[in-house]
PDB file of C-alpha atoms in Angstrom:
ATOM      1  CA  MET A  55      71.430 103.854 106.488  1.00  0.00           C
ATOM      2  CA  LYS A  56      71.712 105.130 110.068  1.00  0.00           C
ATOM      3  CA  TYR A  57      74.871 103.147 110.795  1.00  0.00           C
ATOM      4  CA  ILE A  58      76.543 104.580 107.684  1.00  0.00           C
ATOM      5  CA  LYS A  59      75.632 108.096 108.785  1.00  0.00           C
ATOM      6  CA  LEU A  60      77.281 107.505 112.147  1.00  0.00           C
ATOM      7  CA  PHE A  61      80.289 106.018 110.397  1.00  0.00           C
ATOM      8  CA  ALA A  62      80.615 109.103 108.205  1.00  0.00           C
ATOM      9  CA  VAL A  63      80.524 111.370 111.266  1.00  0.00           C
ATOM     10  CA  ALA A  64      83.203 109.265 112.942  1.00  0.00           C
ATOM     11  CA  LEU A  65      85.369 109.510 109.846  1.00  0.00           C
ATOM     12  CA  SER A  66      85.077 113.299 109.927  1.00  0.00           C
ATOM     13  CA  ALA A  67      86.376 113.409 113.497  1.00  0.00           C
ATOM     14  CA  PHE A  68      89.267 111.144 112.546  1.00  0.00           C
ATOM     15  CA  ILE A  69      90.157 113.287 109.548  1.00  0.00           C
ATOM     16  CA  MET A  70      90.347 116.506 111.603  1.00  0.00           C
ATOM     17  CA  SER A  71      92.675 114.950 114.143  1.00  0.00           C
ATOM     18  CA  ALA A  72      94.792 113.121 111.551  1.00  0.00           C
ATOM     19  CA  CYS A  73      95.496 116.226 109.492  1.00  0.00           C
ATOM     20  CA  SER A  74      96.598 118.436 112.381  1.00  0.00           C
ATOM     21  CA  ASP A  75     100.061 116.895 112.869  1.00  0.00           C
ATOM     22  CA  SER A  76     103.074 118.960 111.812  1.00  0.00           C
ATOM     23  CA  LYS A  77     105.636 117.176 109.625  1.00  0.00           C
ATOM     24  CA  ASP A  78     109.141 117.709 108.285  1.00  0.00           C
ATOM     25  CA  TYR A  79     108.635 117.459 104.560  1.00  0.00           C
ATOM     26  CA  ASN A  80     111.071 116.352 101.877  1.00  0.00           C
ATOM     27  CA  THR A  81     113.558 118.873 100.524  1.00  0.00           C
ATOM     28  CA  ALA A  82     115.415 116.601  98.092  1.00  0.00           C
ATOM     29  CA  SER A  83     115.007 117.401  94.403  1.00  0.00           C
ATOM     30  CA  ASP A  84     113.708 115.140  91.625  1.00  0.00           C
ATOM     31  CA  VAL A  85     111.054 113.565  93.854  1.00  0.00           C
ATOM     32  CA  THR A  86     107.599 113.075  92.365  1.00  0.00           C
ATOM     33  CA  VAL A  87     104.285 111.555  93.378  1.00  0.00           C
ATOM     34  CA  GLU A  88     102.002 109.684  91.001  1.00  0.00           C
ATOM     35  CA  MET A  89      99.070 107.325  91.089  1.00  0.00           C
ATOM     36  CA  GLU A  90     100.233 103.718  91.185  1.00  0.00           C
ATOM     37  CA  LYS A  91      97.279 102.475  89.097  1.00  0.00           C
ATOM     38  CA  SER A  92      95.501 104.125  86.203  1.00  0.00           C
ATOM     39  CA  GLU A  93      92.273 102.188  86.831  1.00  0.00           C
ATOM     40  CA  ILE A  94      90.710 100.226  89.686  1.00  0.00           C
ATOM     41  CA  SER A  95      87.531  98.123  89.450  1.00  0.00           C
ATOM     42  CA  ILE A  96      85.764  97.006  92.611  1.00  0.00           C
ATOM     43  CA  LYS A  97      82.346  95.583  93.473  1.00  0.00           C
ATOM     44  CA  GLU A  98      79.977  97.912  95.282  1.00  0.00           C
ATOM     45  CA  HIS A  99      79.626  95.533  98.249  1.00  0.00           C
ATOM     46  CA  VAL A 100      83.388  95.407  98.928  1.00  0.00           C
ATOM     47  CA  GLY A 101      83.404  98.164 101.560  1.00  0.00           C
ATOM     48  CA  ARG A 102      86.938  99.387 102.217  1.00  0.00           C
ATOM     49  CA  PHE A 103      89.466  99.659  99.395  1.00  0.00           C
ATOM     50  CA  VAL A 104      92.467 101.880  98.714  1.00  0.00           C
ATOM     51  CA  VAL A 105      93.814 103.951  95.827  1.00  0.00           C
ATOM     52  CA  PRO A 106      97.624 103.809  96.089  1.00  0.00           C
ATOM     53  CA  VAL A 107      99.889 106.824  95.560  1.00  0.00           C
ATOM     54  CA  LYS A 108     103.606 106.169  94.940  1.00  0.00           C
ATOM     55  CA  ILE A 109     106.785 108.218  95.374  1.00  0.00           C
ATOM     56  CA  THR A 110     109.505 108.248  92.736  1.00  0.00           C
ATOM     57  CA  GLY A 111     112.990 109.415  93.701  1.00  0.00           C
ATOM     58  CA  THR A 112     114.881 109.469  97.012  1.00  0.00           C
ATOM     59  CA  PRO A 113     113.079 111.665  99.538  1.00  0.00           C
ATOM     60  CA  ASN A 114     114.655 112.802 102.797  1.00  0.00           C
ATOM     61  CA  GLY A 115     111.341 113.513 104.518  1.00  0.00           C
ATOM     62  CA  ASP A 116     107.604 113.057 104.401  1.00  0.00           C
ATOM     63  CA  ILE A 117     105.417 114.094 101.493  1.00  0.00           C
ATOM     64  CA  LYS A 118     101.886 115.412 101.896  1.00  0.00           C
ATOM     65  CA  VAL A 119      99.490 114.687  99.061  1.00  0.00           C
ATOM     66  CA  LYS A 120      96.071 116.219  98.498  1.00  0.00           C
ATOM     67  CA  VAL A 121      93.614 114.629  96.070  1.00  0.00           C
ATOM     68  CA  LYS A 122      90.264 115.562  94.627  1.00  0.00           C
ATOM     69  CA  VAL A 123      87.455 113.284  93.507  1.00  0.00           C
ATOM     70  CA  ASP A 124      85.327 114.035  90.443  1.00  0.00           C
ATOM     71  CA  PRO A 125      82.405 112.180  88.839  1.00  0.00           C
ATOM     72  CA  SER A 126      83.113 110.335  85.602  1.00  0.00           C
ATOM     73  CA  GLY A 127      81.339 108.472  82.818  1.00  0.00           C
ATOM     74  CA  ASN A 128      77.726 108.012  81.804  1.00  0.00           C
ATOM     75  CA  ASN A 129      76.700 106.921  85.297  1.00  0.00           C
ATOM     76  CA  PRO A 130      78.940 108.905  87.645  1.00  0.00           C
ATOM     77  CA  ALA A 131      79.352 107.800  91.257  1.00  0.00           C
ATOM     78  CA  LYS A 132      78.283 110.271  93.910  1.00  0.00           C
ATOM     79  CA  PRO A 133      79.746 110.888  97.366  1.00  0.00           C
ATOM     80  CA  PHE A 134      77.680 109.581 100.267  1.00  0.00           C
ATOM     81  CA  GLU A 135      76.075 112.732 101.667  1.00  0.00           C
ATOM     82  CA  GLU A 136      72.952 113.949 103.428  1.00  0.00           C
ATOM     83  CA  SER A 137      70.372 115.425 101.106  1.00  0.00           C
ATOM     84  CA  ASN A 138      66.928 116.608 102.235  1.00  0.00           C
ATOM     85  CA  GLY A 139      67.142 114.529 105.391  1.00  0.00           C
ATOM     86  CA  ALA A 140      68.269 111.342 103.641  1.00  0.00           C
ATOM     87  CA  TRP A 141      71.756 109.888 103.227  1.00  0.00           C
ATOM     88  CA  ILE A 142      72.451 108.872  99.630  1.00  0.00           C
ATOM     89  CA  GLY A 143      75.512 108.196  97.500  1.00  0.00           C
ATOM     90  CA  ASN A 144      77.966 105.535  96.465  1.00  0.00           C
ATOM     91  CA  TYR A 145      81.274 106.103  98.263  1.00  0.00           C
ATOM     92  CA  ILE A 146      82.954 107.694 101.289  1.00  0.00           C
ATOM     93  CA  VAL A 147      86.498 109.077 101.121  1.00  0.00           C
ATOM     94  CA  THR A 148      88.142 108.826 104.553  1.00  0.00           C
ATOM     95  CA  SER A 149      90.421 111.807 103.834  1.00  0.00           C
ATOM     96  CA  ASP A 150      91.506 113.744 100.762  1.00  0.00           C
ATOM     97  CA  VAL A 151      94.929 114.380 102.352  1.00  0.00           C
ATOM     98  CA  ILE A 152      97.524 111.733 103.184  1.00  0.00           C
ATOM     99  CA  THR A 153     101.137 111.887 104.384  1.00  0.00           C
ATOM    100  CA  ILE A 154     103.591 109.387 102.888  1.00  0.00           C
ATOM    101  CA  SER A 155     106.795 108.707 104.804  1.00  0.00           C
ATOM    102  CA  ALA A 156     110.157 108.375 103.062  1.00  0.00           C
ATOM    103  CA  ASP A 157     110.397 104.827 104.396  1.00  0.00           C
ATOM    104  CA  ASP A 158     107.077 103.691 102.942  1.00  0.00           C
ATOM    105  CA  MET A 159     107.279 105.263  99.447  1.00  0.00           C
ATOM    106  CA  VAL A 160     103.584 104.368  98.935  1.00  0.00           C
ATOM    107  CA  GLY A 161     100.501 105.844 100.577  1.00  0.00           C
ATOM    108  CA  ASN A 162      96.847 104.960 100.263  1.00  0.00           C
ATOM    109  CA  ILE A 163      93.706 106.995  99.765  1.00  0.00           C
ATOM    110  CA  GLU A 164      91.127 105.035 101.781  1.00  0.00           C
ATOM    111  CA  ILE A 165      87.624 104.783 100.317  1.00  0.00           C
ATOM    112  CA  TYR A 166      84.489 102.877 101.320  1.00  0.00           C
ATOM    113  CA  THR A 167      81.789 101.795  98.900  1.00  0.00           C
ATOM    114  CA  VAL A 168      78.109 102.011  99.831  1.00  0.00           C
ATOM    115  CA  ASP A 169      76.024  99.067  98.600  1.00  0.00           C
ATOM    116  CA  ASP A 170      72.664 100.395  97.391  1.00  0.00           C
ATOM    117  CA  LYS A 171      70.976  96.967  96.910  1.00  0.00           C
ATOM    118  CA  GLU A 172      69.659  98.115  93.532  1.00  0.00           C
ATOM    119  CA  ILE A 173      70.369  96.849  90.031  1.00  0.00           C
ATOM    120  CA  ASN A 174      72.124  99.614  88.122  1.00  0.00           C
ATOM    121  CA  GLU A 175      74.852 100.323  85.592  1.00  0.00           C
ATOM    122  CA  ASP A 176      78.434 100.445  86.826  1.00  0.00           C
ATOM    123  CA  ARG A 177      79.363 103.789  88.364  1.00  0.00           C
ATOM    124  CA  SER A 178      82.706 105.586  88.176  1.00  0.00           C
ATOM    125  CA  PHE A 179      84.714 108.504  89.509  1.00  0.00           C
ATOM    126  CA  ILE A 180      88.253 109.859  89.109  1.00  0.00           C
ATOM    127  CA  VAL A 181      90.762 110.445  91.903  1.00  0.00           C
ATOM    128  CA  THR A 182      93.318 113.121  90.942  1.00  0.00           C
ATOM    129  CA  ILE A 183      96.424 114.338  92.768  1.00  0.00           C
ATOM    130  CA  GLU A 184      95.659 118.004  93.229  1.00  0.00           C
ATOM    131  CA  SER A 185      98.850 119.095  94.985  1.00  0.00           C
ATOM    132  CA  ALA A 186     101.858 117.773  96.870  1.00  0.00           C
ATOM    133  CA  GLU A 187     104.074 119.270  99.564  1.00  0.00           C
ATOM    134  CA  GLY A 188     107.659 118.023  99.392  1.00  0.00           C
ATOM    135  CA  ALA A 189     107.389 116.677  95.818  1.00  0.00           C
ATOM    136  CA  SER A 190     106.226 117.537  92.342  1.00  0.00           C
ATOM    137  CA  VAL A 191     103.211 115.883  90.749  1.00  0.00           C
ATOM    138  CA  GLY A 192     104.085 113.453  87.952  1.00  0.00           C
ATOM    139  CA  LEU A 193     102.231 112.826  84.702  1.00  0.00           C
ATOM    140  CA  ALA A 194     100.285 109.795  86.031  1.00  0.00           C
ATOM    141  CA  ALA A 195      98.145 111.883  88.350  1.00  0.00           C
ATOM    142  CA  THR A 196      94.748 110.194  88.019  1.00  0.00           C
ATOM    143  CA  THR A 197      93.082 106.882  88.832  1.00  0.00           C
ATOM    144  CA  LEU A 198      89.724 105.933  87.355  1.00  0.00           C
ATOM    145  CA  VAL A 199      87.652 104.000  89.896  1.00  0.00           C
ATOM    146  CA  ILE A 200      84.820 101.830  88.566  1.00  0.00           C
ATOM    147  CA  ILE A 201      82.228 100.645  91.089  1.00  0.00           C
ATOM    148  CA  LYS A 202      80.734  97.549  89.513  1.00  0.00           C
ATOM    149  CA  ASP A 203      77.153  96.631  90.289  1.00  0.00           C
ATOM    150  CA  ASN A 204      76.674  93.419  92.254  1.00  0.00           C
ATOM    151  CA  ASP A 205      72.901  93.252  92.549  1.00  0.00           C
ATOM    152  CA  SER A 206      72.109  91.625  89.213  1.00  0.00           C
ATOM    153  CA  ASN A 207      74.026  88.495  90.266  1.00  0.00           C
ATOM    154  CA  PRO A 208      72.447  86.644  93.240  1.00  0.00           C
ATOM    155  CA  TYR A 209      75.823  85.264  94.346  1.00  0.00           C
ATOM    156  CA  GLU A 210      77.279  88.753  94.573  1.00  0.00           C
ATOM    157  CA  ARG A 211      74.124  90.352  95.923  1.00  0.00           C
ATOM    158  CA  VAL A 212      74.175  88.208  99.068  1.00  0.00           C
ATOM    159  CA  GLN A 213      77.705  89.324  99.906  1.00  0.00           C
ATOM    160  CA  GLY A 214      78.451  92.119 102.348  1.00  0.00           C
ATOM    161  CA  SER A 215      77.901  92.992 106.014  1.00  0.00           C
ATOM    162  CA  TRP A 216      75.223  91.309 108.115  1.00  0.00           C
ATOM    163  CA  SER A 217      73.946  91.320 111.681  1.00  0.00           C
ATOM    164  CA  MET A 218      73.610  87.735 112.900  1.00  0.00           C
ATOM    165  CA  THR A 219      71.087  87.205 115.711  1.00  0.00           C
ATOM    166  CA  TYR A 220      70.787  83.910 117.586  1.00  0.00           C
ATOM    167  CA  TYR A 221      69.961  82.268 120.913  1.00  0.00           C
ATOM    168  CA  ASP A 222      72.929  81.327 123.086  1.00  0.00           C
ATOM    169  CA  PHE A 223      73.541  78.638 125.715  1.00  0.00           C
ATOM    170  CA  ASN A 224      71.342  80.527 128.186  1.00  0.00           C
ATOM    171  CA  ASN A 225      68.508  80.885 125.674  1.00  0.00           C
ATOM    172  CA  ALA A 226      69.220  84.620 125.533  1.00  0.00           C
ATOM    173  CA  GLU A 227      69.073  86.484 122.239  1.00  0.00           C
ATOM    174  CA  GLN A 228      72.471  87.703 121.069  1.00  0.00           C
ATOM    175  CA  SER A 229      73.859  89.348 117.937  1.00  0.00           C
ATOM    176  CA  MET A 230      77.199  89.855 116.243  1.00  0.00           C
ATOM    177  CA  SER A 231      78.401  91.599 113.108  1.00  0.00           C
ATOM    178  CA  VAL A 232      79.573  89.218 110.392  1.00  0.00           C
ATOM    179  CA  SER A 233      80.234  89.369 106.668  1.00  0.00           C
ATOM    180  CA  LEU A 234      79.782  87.142 103.651  1.00  0.00           C
ATOM    181  CA  SER A 235      82.451  87.367 100.957  1.00  0.00           C
ATOM    182  CA  GLY A 236      82.961  85.463  97.731  1.00  0.00           C
ATOM    183  CA  TYR A 237      85.466  84.755  95.003  1.00  0.00           C
ATOM    184  CA  ASP A 238      86.473  86.518  91.790  1.00  0.00           C
ATOM    185  CA  GLU A 239      84.798  85.587  88.525  1.00  0.00           C
ATOM    186  CA  ASP A 240      87.904  83.760  87.278  1.00  0.00           C
ATOM    187  CA  SER A 241      87.807  81.381  90.265  1.00  0.00           C
ATOM    188  CA  LYS A 242      86.178  77.940  90.113  1.00  0.00           C
ATOM    189  CA  LYS A 243      84.571  78.793  93.439  1.00  0.00           C
ATOM    190  CA  PHE A 244      82.746  81.824  92.003  1.00  0.00           C
ATOM    191  CA  GLY A 245      79.002  81.381  92.362  1.00  0.00           C
ATOM    192  CA  VAL A 246      79.448  78.346  94.604  1.00  0.00           C
ATOM    193  CA  GLU A 247      81.394  79.128  97.784  1.00  0.00           C
ATOM    194  CA  LEU A 248      81.350  81.978 100.274  1.00  0.00           C
ATOM    195  CA  THR A 249      83.172  82.656 103.511  1.00  0.00           C
ATOM    196  CA  LEU A 250      81.411  83.765 106.682  1.00  0.00           C
ATOM    197  CA  ASP A 251      83.810  85.990 108.637  1.00  0.00           C
ATOM    198  CA  GLY A 252      83.701  87.760 111.976  1.00  0.00           C
ATOM    199  CA  MET A 253      82.585  85.063 114.430  1.00  0.00           C
ATOM    200  CA  TYR A 254      84.501  85.514 117.707  1.00  0.00           C
ATOM    201  CA  PRO A 255      87.664  86.859 116.028  1.00  0.00           C
ATOM    202  CA  ALA A 256      89.178  87.683 119.448  1.00  0.00           C
ATOM    203  CA  TYR A 257      89.603  83.948 120.085  1.00  0.00           C
ATOM    204  CA  ALA A 258      91.191  83.223 116.690  1.00  0.00           C
ATOM    205  CA  THR A 259      94.874  83.569 115.800  1.00  0.00           C
ATOM    206  CA  ASP A 260      95.382  86.927 114.033  1.00  0.00           C
ATOM    207  CA  GLY A 261      91.631  87.464 114.347  1.00  0.00           C
ATOM    208  CA  LEU A 262      90.977  85.101 111.442  1.00  0.00           C
ATOM    209  CA  SER A 263      87.808  83.048 111.876  1.00  0.00           C
ATOM    210  CA  SER A 264      86.178  82.010 108.600  1.00  0.00           C
ATOM    211  CA  ALA A 265      83.485  79.424 107.956  1.00  0.00           C
ATOM    212  CA  GLN A 266      82.957  77.829 104.565  1.00  0.00           C
ATOM    213  CA  VAL A 267      79.472  78.395 103.160  1.00  0.00           C
ATOM    214  CA  TYR A 268      77.880  77.057  99.974  1.00  0.00           C
ATOM    215  CA  PHE A 269      75.543  79.164  97.860  1.00  0.00           C
ATOM    216  CA  PHE A 270      72.639  77.766  95.818  1.00  0.00           C
ATOM    217  CA  ASP A 271      70.378  79.483  93.295  1.00  0.00           C
ATOM    218  CA  ASP A 272      67.557  77.074  92.422  1.00  0.00           C
ATOM    219  CA  GLU A 273      65.711  78.754  89.571  1.00  0.00           C
ATOM    220  CA  SER A 274      63.238  75.865  89.259  1.00  0.00           C
ATOM    221  CA  ILE A 275      61.654  76.848  92.579  1.00  0.00           C
ATOM    222  CA  ASP A 276      62.845  80.471  92.550  1.00  0.00           C
ATOM    223  CA  MET A 277      64.821  80.055  95.772  1.00  0.00           C
ATOM    224  CA  ARG A 278      68.253  81.103  96.931  1.00  0.00           C
ATOM    225  CA  TYR A 279      69.790  79.549 100.015  1.00  0.00           C
ATOM    226  CA  LEU A 280      73.018  78.856 101.896  1.00  0.00           C
ATOM    227  CA  GLU A 281      74.358  75.640 103.354  1.00  0.00           C
ATOM    228  CA  ILE A 282      76.899  75.320 106.176  1.00  0.00           C
ATOM    229  CA  ILE A 283      78.352  71.828 106.525  1.00  0.00           C
ATOM    230  CA  ILE A 284      79.134  70.956 110.143  1.00  0.00           C
ATOM    231  CA  PRO A 285      81.506  70.099 111.753  1.00  0.00           C
ATOM    232  CA  GLN A 286      84.160  72.324 110.265  1.00  0.00           C
ATOM    233  CA  THR A 287      87.140  74.323 111.496  1.00  0.00           C
ATOM    234  CA  ILE A 288      87.051  78.108 111.315  1.00  0.00           C
ATOM    235  CA  GLY A 289      90.437  79.048 112.782  1.00  0.00           C
ATOM    236  CA  THR A 290      93.136  78.356 115.363  1.00  0.00           C
ATOM    237  CA  TYR A 291      92.743  79.177 119.058  1.00  0.00           C
ATOM    238  CA  SER A 292      94.713  82.356 119.733  1.00  0.00           C
ATOM    239  CA  GLN A 293      95.888  81.230 123.199  1.00  0.00           C
ATOM    240  CA  ASP A 294      97.129  77.766 122.225  1.00  0.00           C
ATOM    241  CA  SER A 295      97.738  76.644 118.631  1.00  0.00           C
ATOM    242  CA  THR A 296      97.196  73.034 119.701  1.00  0.00           C
ATOM    243  CA  TYR A 297      93.493  73.737 119.574  1.00  0.00           C
ATOM    244  CA  LEU A 298      91.342  74.614 116.606  1.00  0.00           C
ATOM    245  CA  MET A 299      88.137  76.605 116.578  1.00  0.00           C
ATOM    246  CA  TRP A 300      85.343  74.327 115.435  1.00  0.00           C
ATOM    247  CA  LEU A 301      81.725  74.670 114.500  1.00  0.00           C
ATOM    248  CA  ILE A 302      79.924  71.579 115.753  1.00  0.00           C
ATOM    249  CA  ALA A 303      76.224  70.766 115.540  1.00  0.00           C
ATOM    250  CA  ALA A 304      73.939  72.219 118.205  1.00  0.00           C
ATOM    251  CA  GLN A 305      70.213  71.827 118.725  1.00  0.00           C
ATOM    252  CA  ARG A 306      67.845  73.445 121.197  1.00  0.00           C
ATOM    253  CA  THR A 307      65.659  70.903 122.972  1.00  0.00           C
ATOM    254  CA  ALA A 308      62.010  71.341 123.905  1.00  0.00           C
ATOM    255  CA  GLN A 309      63.151  72.142 127.440  1.00  0.00           C
ATOM    256  CA  GLY A 310      65.349  74.974 126.149  1.00  0.00           C
ATOM    257  CA  SER A 311      68.726  73.350 126.764  1.00  0.00           C
ATOM    258  CA  ILE A 312      71.434  72.867 124.123  1.00  0.00           C
ATOM    259  CA  SER A 313      72.411  69.449 122.806  1.00  0.00           C
ATOM    260  CA  MET A 314      75.777  69.238 120.991  1.00  0.00           C
ATOM    261  CA  THR A 315      77.021  66.486 118.709  1.00  0.00           C
ATOM    262  CA  LEU A 316      79.886  65.730 116.337  1.00  0.00           C
ATOM    263  CA  ASN A 317      77.498  64.215 113.808  1.00  0.00           C
ATOM    264  CA  ASP A 318      77.554  65.601 110.285  1.00  0.00           C
ATOM    265  CA  ILE A 319      74.703  68.012 109.572  1.00  0.00           C
ATOM    266  CA  VAL A 320      73.863  70.576 106.922  1.00  0.00           C
ATOM    267  CA  LEU A 321      72.527  73.860 108.269  1.00  0.00           C
ATOM    268  CA  THR A 322      70.364  75.614 105.672  1.00  0.00           C
ATOM    269  CA  GLY A 323      69.611  79.334 105.481  1.00  0.00           C
ATOM    270  CA  ILE A 324      66.861  80.620 103.162  1.00  0.00           C
ATOM    271  CA  ILE A 325      67.578  83.993 101.542  1.00  0.00           C
ATOM    272  CA  SER A 326      64.590  86.349 101.353  1.00  0.00           C
ATOM    273  CA  GLU A 327      63.440  87.753  98.013  1.00  0.00           C
ATOM    274  CA  ASP A 328      64.860  91.186  98.851  1.00  0.00           C
ATOM    275  CA  TYR A 329      68.178  89.685 100.046  1.00  0.00           C
ATOM    276  CA  ASN A 330      67.837  91.449 103.389  1.00  0.00           C
ATOM    277  CA  THR A 331      67.243  88.373 105.583  1.00  0.00           C
ATOM    278  CA  ILE A 332      68.678  84.854 105.788  1.00  0.00           C
ATOM    279  CA  THR A 333      66.718  82.503 108.052  1.00  0.00           C
ATOM    280  CA  PHE A 334      68.364  79.248 109.161  1.00  0.00           C
ATOM    281  CA  ASP A 335      66.762  76.021 110.381  1.00  0.00           C
ATOM    282  CA  GLU A 336      64.555  76.454 113.456  1.00  0.00           C
ATOM    283  CA  ALA A 337      66.055  75.193 116.733  1.00  0.00           C
ATOM    284  CA  MET A 338      69.216  74.139 114.871  1.00  0.00           C
ATOM    285  CA  GLY A 339      72.618  75.770 114.784  1.00  0.00           C
ATOM    286  CA  PHE A 340      76.188  75.298 115.920  1.00  0.00           C
ATOM    287  CA  ALA A 341      78.453  75.624 118.921  1.00  0.00           C
ATOM    288  CA  TRP A 342      81.863  77.288 118.865  1.00  0.00           C
ATOM    289  CA  TYR A 343      84.098  74.552 120.213  1.00  0.00           C
ATOM    290  CA  PHE A 344      87.819  74.241 120.970  1.00  0.00           C
ATOM    291  CA  ALA A 345      89.562  70.904 120.324  1.00  0.00           C
ATOM    292  CA  ASP A 346      92.586  69.536 118.524  1.00  0.00           C
ATOM    293  CA  SER A 347      92.306  68.178 114.970  1.00  0.00           C
ATOM    294  CA  SER A 348      91.305  64.669 116.136  1.00  0.00           C
ATOM    295  CA  PHE A 349      89.199  65.712 119.153  1.00  0.00           C
ATOM    296  CA  ASP A 350      91.554  63.757 121.412  1.00  0.00           C
ATOM    297  CA  GLN A 351      92.106  66.959 123.386  1.00  0.00           C
ATOM    298  CA  GLN A 352      89.144  69.223 124.067  1.00  0.00           C
ATOM    299  CA  LEU A 353      88.705  72.508 125.881  1.00  0.00           C
ATOM    300  CA  GLY A 354      84.951  72.632 125.385  1.00  0.00           C
ATOM    301  CA  ALA A 355      82.418  75.077 123.988  1.00  0.00           C
ATOM    302  CA  LEU A 356      82.690  78.850 124.010  1.00  0.00           C
ATOM    303  CA  ASP A 357      79.005  79.380 123.227  1.00  0.00           C
ATOM    304  CA  ALA A 358      76.228  78.149 120.983  1.00  0.00           C
ATOM    305  CA  ALA A 359      73.954  79.722 118.376  1.00  0.00           C
ATOM    306  CA  THR A 360      70.545  78.346 117.378  1.00  0.00           C
ATOM    307  CA  ASP A 361      67.592  79.823 115.489  1.00  0.00           C
ATOM    308  CA  ILE A 362      70.056  81.941 113.514  1.00  0.00           C
ATOM    309  CA  VAL A 363      68.778  84.890 111.481  1.00  0.00           C
ATOM    310  CA  MET A 364      71.026  87.227 109.499  1.00  0.00           C
ATOM    311  CA  LYS A 365      69.782  90.698 108.588  1.00  0.00           C
ATOM    312  CA  ARG A 366      71.203  93.648 106.685  1.00  0.00           C
TER     313      ARG A 366
END
């Protein structure tokens, strides 16, 4: 939880600086603010989400909105706070005050969920517009937020933020922050496919680098695991769209060097019983490689990753 504590402190600093700006607020009449949605349901591993607030009317200036958050339901969600030396809770509100410009007409209350890795009933809280400067508060002033548990479903439980450690071209241990995300329950890919995001986004167009990952839950042997089929493309090279970002097969030899190949392989990662570690095949992995779609033109490898382990 240490990283979340630091994140919460950073948010506090941001909030104090963000709320100090002076604004020229709306003076036009018949302008109201309301919640855009009466109810929002999100999974507890989702991280950042927003509760939208909309303006009705024709404002001639900014509108400042203050909200409050209250627990709701039989299993109310609690704010992520320090209690007796420990950080506990289910959500973090970036700021309870936002300023909506006349040009935007919609503002967002930013909230982060905290994944507790425990099986529990869905939790809920209510976000209410408490006051507004430059507008009146309309009748639709509340949004019910339901944080749905994800830990009872193995496919959902494995999703979220991870630290991926590996050995690079120089046989030095490295790490990067990545995330596993899945699909909604109404999708055919639900329970089957995941995306692995965050690998060298600076080299990908618009920062989008996503690998396709397959999820397996083999109840007969009580094992959950991931498979990454290689080679595959994960994005487009940000400096030249002629080239794609590829994952190609890499293997560490007995001498410690890296051998790369375009052969098809399946890289398997075993998920631990507590879902806190994913351990991939020993000495195996992939290289981040730049080439066109047919490999007729190649720029070469950015780096390699073998002996991959992902940890919460």
